[in-house]
């Protein structure tokens, strides 16, 4: 895949970038290895100063960076500005809390292990490789980079091929904040070159956010090289609506949870499992609100949904819908790609879904909602847990017993009650099953790329 910016609103190639050759990759890995040694001894206070300075620079660049994101991947411009703000917040969060998250812990009773003193300390691993997707071109990277750098690691980034401008912006951001030159380096390489980088002795660990297929490749390469790996993969999150739910609020948030980022979010609600007592009314409200969405140029402040990020992504989504319709699904709204330039797809609601349709088990990465009628909470849970994925989930009910039952039984990395799944710097984020393993954000995220060293003294 060419490393290029192609504006998804027009289909036009804006700029193409030459990949780094082997010598340049080698030079950048050397820089990252040297920076890891510097960062390790720099201390929390110094690293926090650099990270806060980086956050100030990013905040100052909000408008230009937001525009760059929208032109590279098609997110509505207001959402691009929100993404930048979220990155700034996460950088400040880790600058403030990293030292506490990684504080040593002493054993209360060292005599139990025959020691005069025993404790654990967190130490950086070295150079961490991040393989990242285009859907949140800054946020996905910052949520790895901010904790990794604060822990004293350096980072190298292989970003998605369609967001090279975001990748290059990030390449200079940390250095501008004051970090040593190699503390964060972008590698402009193809995905076929990733395994070789993982195998390089200068790399100590890997984190990937992306599809299941990429997860299998990167996980296998990391396993072969015996290197720590975090995998944040796809999802097909359930959004469960029970009879006690506020249907107006639930249907409005359901639309937002499905179409945010033009429907291309791992934690977007993708399957709407609605109790039969309220199904018809929910379906009516949800369909009406989806039909009312404005679709168009993502630089226009007034539109709700922009194009999908690539032609291939749009075509895959259209195939998923066409397959469902061929097998008997009903289209309540949408179901087509509008004519004209750009990679647009009309926001769509499907129902009457049956097991022979691909969309039942696969992730729909775009503004397409699957609506299911469920008989009771057991039926809702069975459907919620039936996909290979287990990332986020959302449950709408005011019944405390029902809430607890879903919290206890949903197979997912997160359950949000009467709200949509969102990521916050303060809360751990990650999945189970084919959604991957390991956690990002909060204390858990910074600890993933540390050596938890046990210290025992006679
Ligand atoms: P993708 O094709 O897997 O790409 C993600 C990254 O992996 C890109 O940098 C890509 O490089 C690279 N890559 C792809 N195949 C690879 C391979 N075989 N070996 C090494 N690297 C490889 O995913 P996408 O379509 O861009 O992104 C959408 C997917 O990401 C969805 O499934 C979504 O749910 C998931 N996602 C998950 C999370 C989460 O936190 N769990 C967050 C966001 C997105 P190229 O661009 O050069 O191919």
Tab-separated table of C-alpha atoms and ligand atoms in Angstrom:
chain	number	residue	atom	x	y	z
A	1	UNK	CA	0.000	0.000	0.000
A	2	UNK	CA	1.447	3.410	-0.994
A	3	UNK	CA	2.266	5.755	1.859
A	4	UNK	CA	0.086	8.681	0.832
A	5	UNK	CA	-2.527	11.194	1.865
A	6	UNK	CA	-5.659	10.632	-0.218
A	7	UNK	CA	-8.475	12.999	0.731
A	8	UNK	CA	-11.460	10.662	1.286
A	9	UNK	CA	-13.921	13.500	0.687
A	10	UNK	CA	-12.695	13.878	-2.906
A	11	UNK	CA	-10.745	10.701	-3.678
A	12	UNK	CA	-7.806	12.893	-4.788
A	13	UNK	CA	-4.200	12.081	-3.832
A	14	UNK	CA	-2.824	15.055	-1.899
A	15	UNK	CA	0.750	13.885	-1.330
A	16	UNK	CA	2.768	10.673	-1.633
A	17	UNK	CA	5.735	9.879	0.622
A	18	UNK	CA	8.760	7.670	-0.145
A	19	UNK	CA	9.210	4.905	2.435
A	20	UNK	CA	12.349	5.036	4.586
A	21	UNK	CA	15.074	2.775	3.198
A	22	UNK	CA	16.905	0.196	5.341
A	23	UNK	CA	19.681	2.680	6.258
A	24	UNK	CA	17.201	5.281	7.457
A	25	UNK	CA	15.270	2.704	9.510
A	26	UNK	CA	18.570	1.584	11.040
A	27	UNK	CA	19.534	5.176	11.866
A	28	UNK	CA	16.175	5.823	13.518
A	29	UNK	CA	16.335	2.629	15.586
A	30	UNK	CA	19.824	3.637	16.759
A	31	UNK	CA	18.469	7.043	17.780
A	32	UNK	CA	15.597	5.414	19.664
A	33	UNK	CA	17.953	3.025	21.485
A	34	UNK	CA	20.241	5.905	22.514
A	35	UNK	CA	17.256	7.975	23.662
A	36	UNK	CA	15.936	5.078	25.757
A	37	UNK	CA	19.170	5.156	27.774
A	38	UNK	CA	18.821	8.928	28.300
A	39	UNK	CA	15.148	8.741	29.209
A	40	UNK	CA	15.726	6.032	31.776
A	41	UNK	CA	18.025	8.296	33.773
A	42	UNK	CA	16.105	11.539	33.149
A	43	UNK	CA	13.610	11.019	36.012
A	44	UNK	CA	9.884	11.656	36.233
A	45	UNK	CA	10.097	15.400	36.845
A	46	UNK	CA	12.201	16.051	33.724
A	47	UNK	CA	10.098	13.760	31.532
A	48	UNK	CA	6.904	15.422	32.801
A	49	UNK	CA	8.320	18.841	31.919
A	50	UNK	CA	9.018	17.681	28.350
A	51	UNK	CA	5.619	16.011	28.001
A	52	UNK	CA	3.764	19.079	29.304
A	53	UNK	CA	5.742	21.259	26.868
A	54	UNK	CA	4.696	18.875	24.065
A	55	UNK	CA	1.080	19.166	25.211
A	56	UNK	CA	1.313	22.976	25.069
A	57	UNK	CA	2.686	22.812	21.511
A	58	UNK	CA	-0.067	20.416	20.421
A	59	UNK	CA	-2.754	22.596	22.018
A	60	UNK	CA	-1.367	25.602	20.119
A	61	UNK	CA	-1.486	23.610	16.851
A	62	UNK	CA	-5.109	22.499	17.342
A	63	UNK	CA	-6.629	24.093	14.251
A	64	UNK	CA	-3.930	23.073	11.774
A	65	UNK	CA	-3.645	19.538	13.173
A	66	UNK	CA	-7.433	19.087	13.180
A	67	UNK	CA	-7.562	20.136	9.540
A	68	UNK	CA	-4.755	17.727	8.687
A	69	UNK	CA	-6.617	14.846	10.390
A	70	UNK	CA	-9.848	15.627	8.550
A	71	UNK	CA	-8.136	15.870	5.162
A	72	UNK	CA	-6.224	12.610	5.728
A	73	UNK	CA	-9.028	10.403	7.054
A	74	UNK	CA	-12.343	12.231	6.725
A	75	UNK	CA	-13.414	12.782	10.351
A	76	UNK	CA	-15.810	15.751	10.805
A	77	UNK	CA	-13.664	18.742	11.720
A	78	UNK	CA	-15.263	19.291	15.158
A	79	UNK	CA	-14.417	15.687	16.070
A	80	UNK	CA	-10.825	16.245	14.891
A	81	UNK	CA	-10.484	19.220	17.243
A	82	UNK	CA	-11.945	17.085	20.054
A	83	UNK	CA	-9.375	14.383	19.287
A	84	UNK	CA	-6.538	16.891	19.631
A	85	UNK	CA	-7.965	18.153	22.937
A	86	UNK	CA	-8.205	14.591	24.243
A	87	UNK	CA	-4.540	13.989	23.363
A	88	UNK	CA	-3.484	17.143	25.202
A	89	UNK	CA	-5.460	16.002	28.248
A	90	UNK	CA	-3.885	12.520	28.200
A	91	UNK	CA	-0.368	13.979	27.933
A	92	UNK	CA	-0.990	16.200	30.951
A	93	UNK	CA	-2.630	13.301	32.806
A	94	UNK	CA	0.413	11.038	32.448
A	95	UNK	CA	2.831	13.898	33.150
A	96	UNK	CA	0.995	14.362	36.446
A	97	UNK	CA	0.334	10.762	37.510
A	98	UNK	CA	3.102	8.553	36.069
A	99	UNK	CA	5.305	8.718	39.153
A	100	UNK	CA	2.430	7.641	41.424
A	101	UNK	CA	1.407	4.823	39.063
A	102	UNK	CA	4.964	3.500	39.066
A	103	UNK	CA	5.765	4.032	42.740
A	104	UNK	CA	7.709	1.203	44.431
A	105	UNK	CA	5.707	-1.062	46.738
A	106	UNK	CA	7.276	-2.496	49.871
A	107	UNK	CA	6.177	-5.820	51.350
A	108	UNK	CA	4.552	-5.157	54.748
A	109	UNK	CA	6.095	-8.233	56.353
A	110	UNK	CA	9.451	-9.038	54.659
A	111	UNK	CA	10.170	-11.715	57.306
A	112	UNK	CA	7.500	-13.853	55.568
A	113	UNK	CA	9.972	-14.252	52.672
A	114	UNK	CA	13.039	-14.420	54.900
A	115	UNK	CA	14.184	-10.892	54.046
A	116	UNK	CA	15.000	-7.753	55.965
A	117	UNK	CA	13.312	-5.784	53.177
A	118	UNK	CA	11.437	-6.707	50.000
A	119	UNK	CA	9.808	-4.482	47.426
A	120	UNK	CA	8.826	-4.200	43.764
A	121	UNK	CA	9.904	-1.424	41.410
A	122	UNK	CA	8.763	-0.569	37.873
A	123	UNK	CA	11.524	-0.008	35.313
A	124	UNK	CA	11.297	0.887	31.612
A	125	UNK	CA	11.851	-1.856	29.041
A	126	UNK	CA	13.678	0.198	26.370
A	127	UNK	CA	12.399	0.844	22.840
A	128	UNK	CA	8.710	0.065	22.214
A	129	UNK	CA	7.367	-0.323	18.660
A	130	UNK	CA	3.801	0.896	18.058
A	131	UNK	CA	1.846	-0.204	14.961
A	132	UNK	CA	-1.150	2.090	14.781
A	133	UNK	CA	-4.369	2.605	12.776
A	134	UNK	CA	-5.682	5.664	10.968
A	135	UNK	CA	-9.073	6.018	12.661
A	136	UNK	CA	-7.831	8.230	15.513
A	137	UNK	CA	-4.497	9.162	13.949
A	138	UNK	CA	-3.299	11.176	16.937
A	139	UNK	CA	-5.182	9.661	19.863
A	140	UNK	CA	-4.197	6.054	19.179
A	141	UNK	CA	-0.546	7.096	19.169
A	142	UNK	CA	-0.638	9.470	22.131
A	143	UNK	CA	-2.349	6.944	24.376
A	144	UNK	CA	0.649	4.676	23.831
A	145	UNK	CA	3.359	7.349	23.635
A	146	UNK	CA	2.484	9.476	26.677
A	147	UNK	CA	2.659	6.596	29.188
A	148	UNK	CA	5.563	4.868	27.404
A	149	UNK	CA	7.739	8.008	27.466
A	150	UNK	CA	6.758	8.884	31.040
A	151	UNK	CA	7.836	5.387	32.115
A	152	UNK	CA	11.249	6.100	30.568
A	153	UNK	CA	10.876	4.094	27.359
A	154	UNK	CA	11.413	5.495	23.882
A	155	UNK	CA	8.901	4.823	21.088
A	156	UNK	CA	9.012	4.081	17.381
A	157	UNK	CA	5.856	4.353	15.327
A	158	UNK	CA	4.743	2.493	12.219
A	159	UNK	CA	1.568	4.388	11.448
A	160	UNK	CA	-1.147	3.393	8.958
A	161	UNK	CA	-0.095	4.102	5.363
A	162	UNK	CA	-2.955	6.569	4.773
A	163	UNK	CA	-2.004	9.006	7.574
A	164	UNK	CA	1.653	9.886	6.863
A	165	UNK	CA	1.205	13.566	7.683
A	166	UNK	CA	-0.065	12.712	11.168
A	167	UNK	CA	2.857	10.284	11.540
A	168	UNK	CA	5.384	12.965	10.599
A	169	UNK	CA	3.771	15.603	12.815
A	170	UNK	CA	4.134	13.214	15.779
A	171	UNK	CA	7.747	12.487	14.790
A	172	UNK	CA	8.713	16.079	15.612
A	173	UNK	CA	6.245	16.907	18.426
A	174	UNK	CA	8.086	15.270	21.323
A	175	UNK	CA	11.479	16.591	20.272
A	176	UNK	CA	10.006	20.100	20.106
A	177	UNK	CA	8.790	19.593	23.680
A	178	UNK	CA	12.397	18.939	24.758
A	179	UNK	CA	12.685	15.128	24.667
A	180	UNK	CA	15.986	13.735	23.278
A	181	UNK	CA	15.845	13.454	19.464
A	182	UNK	CA	15.197	9.701	19.286
A	183	UNK	CA	12.673	9.514	22.140
A	184	UNK	CA	9.905	9.189	19.575
A	185	UNK	CA	10.605	8.291	15.931
A	186	UNK	CA	8.283	7.583	13.039
A	187	UNK	CA	9.291	4.859	10.581
A	188	UNK	CA	7.704	5.281	7.156
A	189	UNK	CA	7.575	1.578	6.297
A	190	UNK	CA	5.111	-0.909	4.841
A	191	UNK	CA	3.299	-3.479	6.960
A	192	UNK	CA	5.341	-6.227	5.284
A	193	UNK	CA	8.467	-4.752	6.972
A	194	UNK	CA	7.019	-4.793	10.495
A	195	UNK	CA	8.059	-8.349	11.424
A	196	UNK	CA	11.708	-7.529	10.681
A	197	UNK	CA	11.575	-4.487	12.959
A	198	UNK	CA	9.959	-6.562	15.725
A	199	UNK	CA	12.816	-9.024	15.380
A	200	UNK	CA	15.452	-6.280	15.674
A	201	UNK	CA	17.389	-6.585	18.941
A	202	UNK	CA	16.932	-2.844	19.624
A	203	UNK	CA	13.152	-3.358	20.027
A	204	UNK	CA	12.012	-4.687	23.413
A	205	UNK	CA	8.207	-4.670	23.099
A	206	UNK	CA	5.359	-4.100	20.645
A	207	UNK	CA	1.891	-2.605	20.767
A	208	UNK	CA	-0.596	-2.875	17.909
A	209	UNK	CA	-3.985	-1.271	17.486
A	210	UNK	CA	-5.731	-2.562	14.399
A	211	UNK	CA	-7.607	-5.409	12.808
A	212	UNK	CA	-7.725	-9.039	13.850
A	213	UNK	CA	-5.605	-9.986	10.813
A	214	UNK	CA	-2.857	-7.522	11.732
A	215	UNK	CA	-3.097	-8.722	15.335
A	216	UNK	CA	-2.394	-12.291	14.275
A	217	UNK	CA	0.689	-11.239	12.240
A	218	UNK	CA	2.143	-8.884	14.822
A	219	UNK	CA	1.293	-11.229	17.711
A	220	UNK	CA	2.977	-14.128	15.897
A	221	UNK	CA	6.115	-12.078	15.135
A	222	UNK	CA	6.326	-10.870	18.750
A	223	UNK	CA	5.755	-14.415	20.010
A	224	UNK	CA	8.489	-15.725	17.738
A	225	UNK	CA	10.904	-13.063	19.002
A	226	UNK	CA	9.679	-13.580	22.629
A	227	UNK	CA	8.784	-9.923	23.094
A	228	UNK	CA	6.037	-8.388	25.176
A	229	UNK	CA	3.000	-7.469	23.047
A	230	UNK	CA	-0.240	-5.570	23.605
A	231	UNK	CA	-3.004	-6.101	21.032
A	232	UNK	CA	-5.964	-3.706	20.742
A	233	UNK	CA	-8.080	-5.194	17.970
A	234	UNK	CA	-11.555	-4.965	16.543
A	235	UNK	CA	-14.931	-5.036	18.220
A	236	UNK	CA	-18.600	-5.574	17.472
A	237	UNK	CA	-19.943	-3.977	20.603
A	238	UNK	CA	-23.487	-4.712	21.790
A	239	UNK	CA	-25.821	-1.896	22.851
A	240	UNK	CA	-28.573	-3.505	24.927
A	241	UNK	CA	-31.897	-1.739	25.542
A	242	UNK	CA	-34.209	-3.175	28.208
A	243	UNK	CA	-37.831	-2.103	28.889
A	244	UNK	CA	-37.021	0.315	31.741
A	245	UNK	CA	-34.651	2.390	29.557
A	246	UNK	CA	-35.321	6.017	28.669
A	247	UNK	CA	-35.948	5.383	24.953
A	248	UNK	CA	-35.456	8.961	23.816
A	249	UNK	CA	-32.033	9.181	25.489
A	250	UNK	CA	-31.102	5.626	24.480
A	251	UNK	CA	-31.976	6.128	20.808
A	252	UNK	CA	-30.139	9.493	20.623
A	253	UNK	CA	-26.999	8.074	22.238
A	254	UNK	CA	-27.332	4.939	20.084
A	255	UNK	CA	-27.051	7.076	16.943
A	256	UNK	CA	-24.039	8.929	18.327
A	257	UNK	CA	-22.409	5.668	19.464
A	258	UNK	CA	-22.812	4.225	15.962
A	259	UNK	CA	-21.826	7.165	13.757
A	260	UNK	CA	-19.079	8.947	15.733
A	261	UNK	CA	-15.896	9.027	13.632
A	262	UNK	CA	-18.059	8.183	10.605
A	263	UNK	CA	-18.781	4.827	12.238
A	264	UNK	CA	-15.114	3.796	12.227
A	265	UNK	CA	-14.411	3.243	15.892
A	266	UNK	CA	-13.408	-0.024	17.535
A	267	UNK	CA	-15.718	0.759	20.469
A	268	UNK	CA	-18.620	2.017	18.375
A	269	UNK	CA	-21.900	0.316	19.230
A	270	UNK	CA	-22.475	-1.942	16.227
A	271	UNK	CA	-25.230	-4.336	17.312
A	272	UNK	CA	-28.379	-2.985	18.977
A	273	UNK	CA	-30.140	-5.675	21.026
A	274	UNK	CA	-33.564	-4.367	21.992
A	275	UNK	CA	-36.157	-6.004	24.234
A	276	UNK	CA	-39.302	-6.978	22.341
A	277	UNK	CA	-41.543	-4.817	24.601
A	278	UNK	CA	-39.806	-1.634	23.403
A	279	UNK	CA	-38.384	-2.808	20.079
A	280	UNK	CA	-40.893	-1.102	17.766
A	281	UNK	CA	-40.694	2.264	19.500
A	282	UNK	CA	-36.883	2.159	19.760
A	283	UNK	CA	-36.589	1.121	16.094
A	284	UNK	CA	-38.868	4.007	15.061
A	285	UNK	CA	-36.896	6.630	17.006
A	286	UNK	CA	-33.468	5.198	16.107
A	287	UNK	CA	-34.326	5.008	12.392
A	288	UNK	CA	-35.804	8.516	12.329
A	289	UNK	CA	-32.738	9.985	14.049
A	290	UNK	CA	-30.356	8.086	11.762
A	291	UNK	CA	-32.260	9.230	8.641
A	292	UNK	CA	-31.975	12.848	9.794
A	293	UNK	CA	-28.153	12.803	9.881
A	294	UNK	CA	-26.419	15.165	7.466
A	295	UNK	CA	-23.731	13.526	5.340
A	296	UNK	CA	-21.118	15.573	3.502
A	297	UNK	CA	-17.799	17.429	3.397
A	298	UNK	CA	-16.113	16.806	6.774
A	299	UNK	CA	-14.591	20.304	6.739
A	300	UNK	CA	-18.134	21.687	6.891
A	301	UNK	CA	-18.845	22.359	10.595
A	302	UNK	CA	-22.531	21.460	10.218
A	303	UNK	CA	-22.343	17.895	8.922
A	304	UNK	CA	-22.639	14.842	11.200
A	305	UNK	CA	-21.107	12.142	8.999
A	306	UNK	CA	-18.194	12.376	6.547
A	307	UNK	CA	-16.735	9.808	4.154
A	308	UNK	CA	-15.100	6.521	5.081
A	309	UNK	CA	-11.338	6.783	5.174
A	310	UNK	CA	-10.543	4.701	2.081
A	311	UNK	CA	-12.225	3.389	-1.036
A	312	UNK	CA	-11.451	-0.168	0.109
A	313	UNK	CA	-13.080	0.475	3.496
A	314	UNK	CA	-16.216	1.831	1.815
A	315	UNK	CA	-16.363	-1.123	-0.589
A	316	UNK	CA	-15.968	-3.661	2.235
A	317	UNK	CA	-18.792	-2.044	4.180
A	318	UNK	CA	-21.055	-2.005	1.103
A	319	UNK	CA	-20.331	-5.718	0.544
A	320	UNK	CA	-21.276	-6.507	4.138
A	321	UNK	CA	-24.636	-4.725	3.715
A	322	UNK	CA	-25.278	-6.248	0.279
A	323	UNK	CA	-24.579	-9.718	1.658
A	324	UNK	CA	-27.095	-9.171	4.482
A	325	UNK	CA	-29.742	-7.862	2.069
A	326	UNK	CA	-29.179	-10.806	-0.306
A	327	UNK	CA	-29.863	-13.125	2.628
A	328	UNK	CA	-33.099	-11.356	3.594
A	329	UNK	CA	-32.190	-8.437	5.890
A	330	UNK	CA	-34.561	-5.445	5.902
A	331	UNK	CA	-33.113	-1.966	5.367
A	332	UNK	CA	-34.884	0.568	7.623
A	333	UNK	CA	-32.830	3.463	6.243
A	334	UNK	CA	-29.766	3.916	4.013
A	335	UNK	CA	-28.179	0.834	2.486
A	336	UNK	CA	-26.303	2.524	-0.363
A	337	UNK	CA	-23.255	4.583	-1.288
A	338	UNK	CA	-24.297	8.017	-2.603
A	339	UNK	CA	-23.138	8.783	-6.147
A	340	UNK	CA	-20.387	11.358	-6.723
A	341	UNK	CA	-16.774	11.712	-5.633
A	342	UNK	CA	-15.485	10.641	-2.220
A	343	UNK	CA	-15.851	7.461	-0.186
A	344	UNK	CA	-19.260	8.167	1.372
A	345	UNK	CA	-21.760	5.619	2.691
A	346	UNK	CA	-25.273	6.540	3.767
A	347	UNK	CA	-25.991	5.905	7.491
A	348	UNK	CA	-27.860	2.613	7.547
A	349	UNK	CA	-30.064	0.598	9.884
A	350	UNK	CA	-30.566	-3.114	9.162
A	351	UNK	CA	-32.895	-5.561	10.866
A	352	UNK	CA	-34.278	-9.110	10.389
A	353	UNK	CA	-30.747	-10.453	10.642
A	354	UNK	CA	-30.071	-14.189	10.475
A	355	UNK	CA	-27.050	-16.374	11.219
A	356	UNK	CA	-26.138	-16.854	7.539
A	357	UNK	CA	-25.265	-13.148	7.146
A	358	UNK	CA	-21.616	-12.096	7.506
A	359	UNK	CA	-22.554	-8.942	9.439
A	360	UNK	CA	-23.830	-11.049	12.350
A	361	UNK	CA	-20.311	-12.170	13.267
A	362	UNK	CA	-18.046	-9.617	11.512
A	363	UNK	CA	-17.220	-6.048	12.481
A	364	UNK	CA	-19.012	-3.378	10.392
A	365	UNK	CA	-16.490	-0.532	10.241
A	366	UNK	CA	-18.679	2.344	9.110
A	367	UNK	CA	-22.116	3.903	9.749
A	368	UNK	CA	-24.149	0.687	9.599
A	369	UNK	CA	-26.239	-0.441	12.595
A	370	UNK	CA	-27.641	-3.958	13.107
A	371	UNK	CA	-30.897	-4.017	15.048
A	372	UNK	CA	-31.988	-7.228	16.819
A	373	UNK	CA	-35.202	-8.041	18.715
A	374	UNK	CA	-34.526	-9.962	21.949
A	375	UNK	CA	-37.048	-11.791	24.144
A	376	UNK	CA	-35.441	-11.365	27.575
A	377	UNK	CA	-32.123	-10.636	29.263
A	378	UNK	CA	-30.808	-14.172	28.624
A	379	UNK	CA	-31.488	-13.756	24.919
A	380	UNK	CA	-29.743	-10.353	24.950
A	381	UNK	CA	-26.714	-11.813	26.710
A	382	UNK	CA	-26.510	-14.781	24.343
A	383	UNK	CA	-26.402	-12.454	21.330
A	384	UNK	CA	-24.055	-10.009	23.062
A	385	UNK	CA	-21.521	-12.759	23.721
A	386	UNK	CA	-21.870	-14.701	20.466
A	387	UNK	CA	-19.319	-12.809	18.335
A	388	UNK	CA	-15.589	-13.564	18.479
A	389	UNK	CA	-15.037	-10.053	19.894
A	390	UNK	CA	-15.139	-8.686	23.444
A	391	UNK	CA	-14.180	-5.012	23.522
A	392	UNK	CA	-16.849	-2.637	24.897
A	393	UNK	CA	-20.560	-2.890	25.674
A	394	UNK	CA	-23.396	-0.628	26.679
A	395	UNK	CA	-26.507	-1.587	28.665
A	396	UNK	CA	-29.605	0.572	29.084
A	397	UNK	CA	-31.772	-0.304	32.072
A	398	UNK	CA	-32.711	1.388	35.340
A	399	UNK	CA	-33.221	-1.972	37.089
A	400	UNK	CA	-30.256	-2.392	39.479
A	401	UNK	CA	-30.473	-6.175	39.478
A	402	UNK	CA	-30.465	-6.283	35.678
A	403	UNK	CA	-27.493	-3.883	35.556
A	404	UNK	CA	-25.469	-6.120	37.880
A	405	UNK	CA	-26.427	-9.246	35.918
A	406	UNK	CA	-25.057	-7.766	32.682
A	407	UNK	CA	-21.934	-6.399	34.439
A	408	UNK	CA	-21.246	-9.907	35.751
A	409	UNK	CA	-21.905	-11.802	32.529
A	410	UNK	CA	-20.952	-9.751	29.461
A	411	UNK	CA	-17.719	-10.955	27.856
A	412	UNK	CA	-16.062	-7.587	27.225
A	413	UNK	CA	-13.276	-5.324	28.447
A	414	UNK	CA	-15.824	-2.664	29.488
A	415	UNK	CA	-19.499	-2.274	30.400
A	416	UNK	CA	-21.094	1.162	30.303
A	417	UNK	CA	-24.498	1.453	32.004
A	418	UNK	CA	-26.922	4.004	30.506
A	419	UNK	CA	-24.160	5.591	28.436
A	420	UNK	CA	-22.018	4.912	25.378
A	421	UNK	CA	-18.576	3.318	25.567
A	422	UNK	CA	-15.866	5.974	25.638
A	423	UNK	CA	-12.152	5.933	26.446
A	424	UNK	CA	-10.740	8.144	29.202
A	425	UNK	CA	-7.116	8.557	30.338
A	426	UNK	CA	-8.334	7.687	33.859
A	427	UNK	CA	-9.869	4.278	32.955
A	428	UNK	CA	-8.173	1.120	31.621
A	429	UNK	CA	-9.041	0.239	28.032
A	430	UNK	CA	-8.773	-3.089	26.217
A	431	UNK	CA	-10.542	-6.265	25.267
A	432	UNK	CA	-10.877	-10.001	25.630
A	433	UNK	CA	-11.321	-12.789	23.040
A	434	UNK	CA	-10.475	-11.658	19.479
A	435	UNK	CA	-10.461	-8.015	20.619
A	436	UNK	CA	-6.958	-8.607	21.924
A	437	UNK	CA	-5.099	-8.579	25.204
A	438	UNK	CA	-3.316	-6.133	27.465
A	439	UNK	CA	-4.593	-2.743	28.564
A	440	UNK	CA	-3.985	0.866	27.634
A	441	UNK	CA	-4.605	4.033	29.676
A	442	UNK	CA	-4.788	4.584	33.460
A	443	UNK	CA	-2.218	2.854	35.686
A	444	UNK	CA	-2.597	-0.454	33.836
A	445	UNK	CA	-1.530	1.154	30.532
A	446	UNK	CA	1.756	2.606	31.788
A	447	UNK	CA	2.667	-0.644	33.547
A	448	UNK	CA	2.360	-2.743	30.356
A	449	UNK	CA	5.745	-1.579	29.123
A	450	UNK	CA	7.673	-1.845	32.359
A	451	UNK	CA	9.706	-4.535	34.033
A	452	UNK	CA	8.157	-5.226	37.423
A	453	UNK	CA	11.384	-5.952	39.274
A	454	UNK	CA	11.352	-7.772	42.613
A	455	UNK	CA	14.013	-6.623	45.108
A	456	UNK	CA	14.861	-8.894	48.068
A	457	UNK	CA	17.459	-8.100	50.733
A	458	UNK	CA	18.774	-10.556	53.317
B	1	LIG	P1	-5.268	-2.604	10.042
B	1	LIG	O1	-5.400	-2.814	8.595
B	1	LIG	O2	-5.023	-3.762	10.902
B	1	LIG	O3	-4.083	-1.528	10.209
B	1	LIG	C1	-3.620	-1.125	11.478
B	1	LIG	C2	-2.115	-0.969	11.424
B	1	LIG	O4	-1.516	-2.250	11.249
B	1	LIG	C3	-1.619	-0.133	10.247
B	1	LIG	O5	-0.467	0.579	10.640
B	1	LIG	C4	-1.273	-1.183	9.206
B	1	LIG	O6	-0.340	-0.729	8.260
B	1	LIG	C5	-0.700	-2.277	10.072
B	1	LIG	N1	-0.796	-3.617	9.522
B	1	LIG	C6	-1.804	-4.137	8.779
B	1	LIG	N2	-1.538	-5.431	8.505
B	1	LIG	C7	-0.358	-5.726	9.088
B	1	LIG	C8	0.451	-6.894	9.152
B	1	LIG	N3	0.072	-8.029	8.574
B	1	LIG	N4	1.616	-6.845	9.839
B	1	LIG	C9	1.995	-5.707	10.431
B	1	LIG	N5	1.295	-4.569	10.399
B	1	LIG	C10	0.124	-4.572	9.749
B	1	LIG	O7	-6.500	-1.892	10.665
B	1	LIG	P2	-7.334	-0.693	10.045
B	1	LIG	O8	-8.299	-1.209	9.070
B	1	LIG	O9	-6.402	0.379	9.603
B	1	LIG	O10	-8.075	-0.179	11.377
B	1	LIG	C11	-9.306	-0.631	11.732
B	1	LIG	C12	-9.228	-1.769	12.738
B	1	LIG	O11	-8.584	-1.342	13.932
B	1	LIG	C13	-10.623	-2.183	13.150
B	1	LIG	O12	-10.711	-3.569	13.269
B	1	LIG	C14	-10.770	-1.523	14.503
B	1	LIG	O13	-11.753	-2.090	15.319
B	1	LIG	C15	-9.403	-1.650	15.043
B	1	LIG	N6	-9.185	-0.694	16.139
B	1	LIG	C16	-9.048	-1.171	17.404
B	1	LIG	C17	-8.887	-0.296	18.465
B	1	LIG	C18	-8.736	-0.786	19.874
B	1	LIG	O14	-8.285	-0.014	20.711
B	1	LIG	N7	-9.090	-2.021	20.200
B	1	LIG	C19	-8.859	1.072	18.215
B	1	LIG	C20	-9.017	1.518	16.901
B	1	LIG	C21	-9.163	0.616	15.884
B	1	LIG	P3	-0.811	-0.315	6.755
B	1	LIG	O15	-1.720	0.840	6.890
B	1	LIG	O16	0.461	-0.005	6.082
B	1	LIG	O17	-1.509	-1.530	6.214
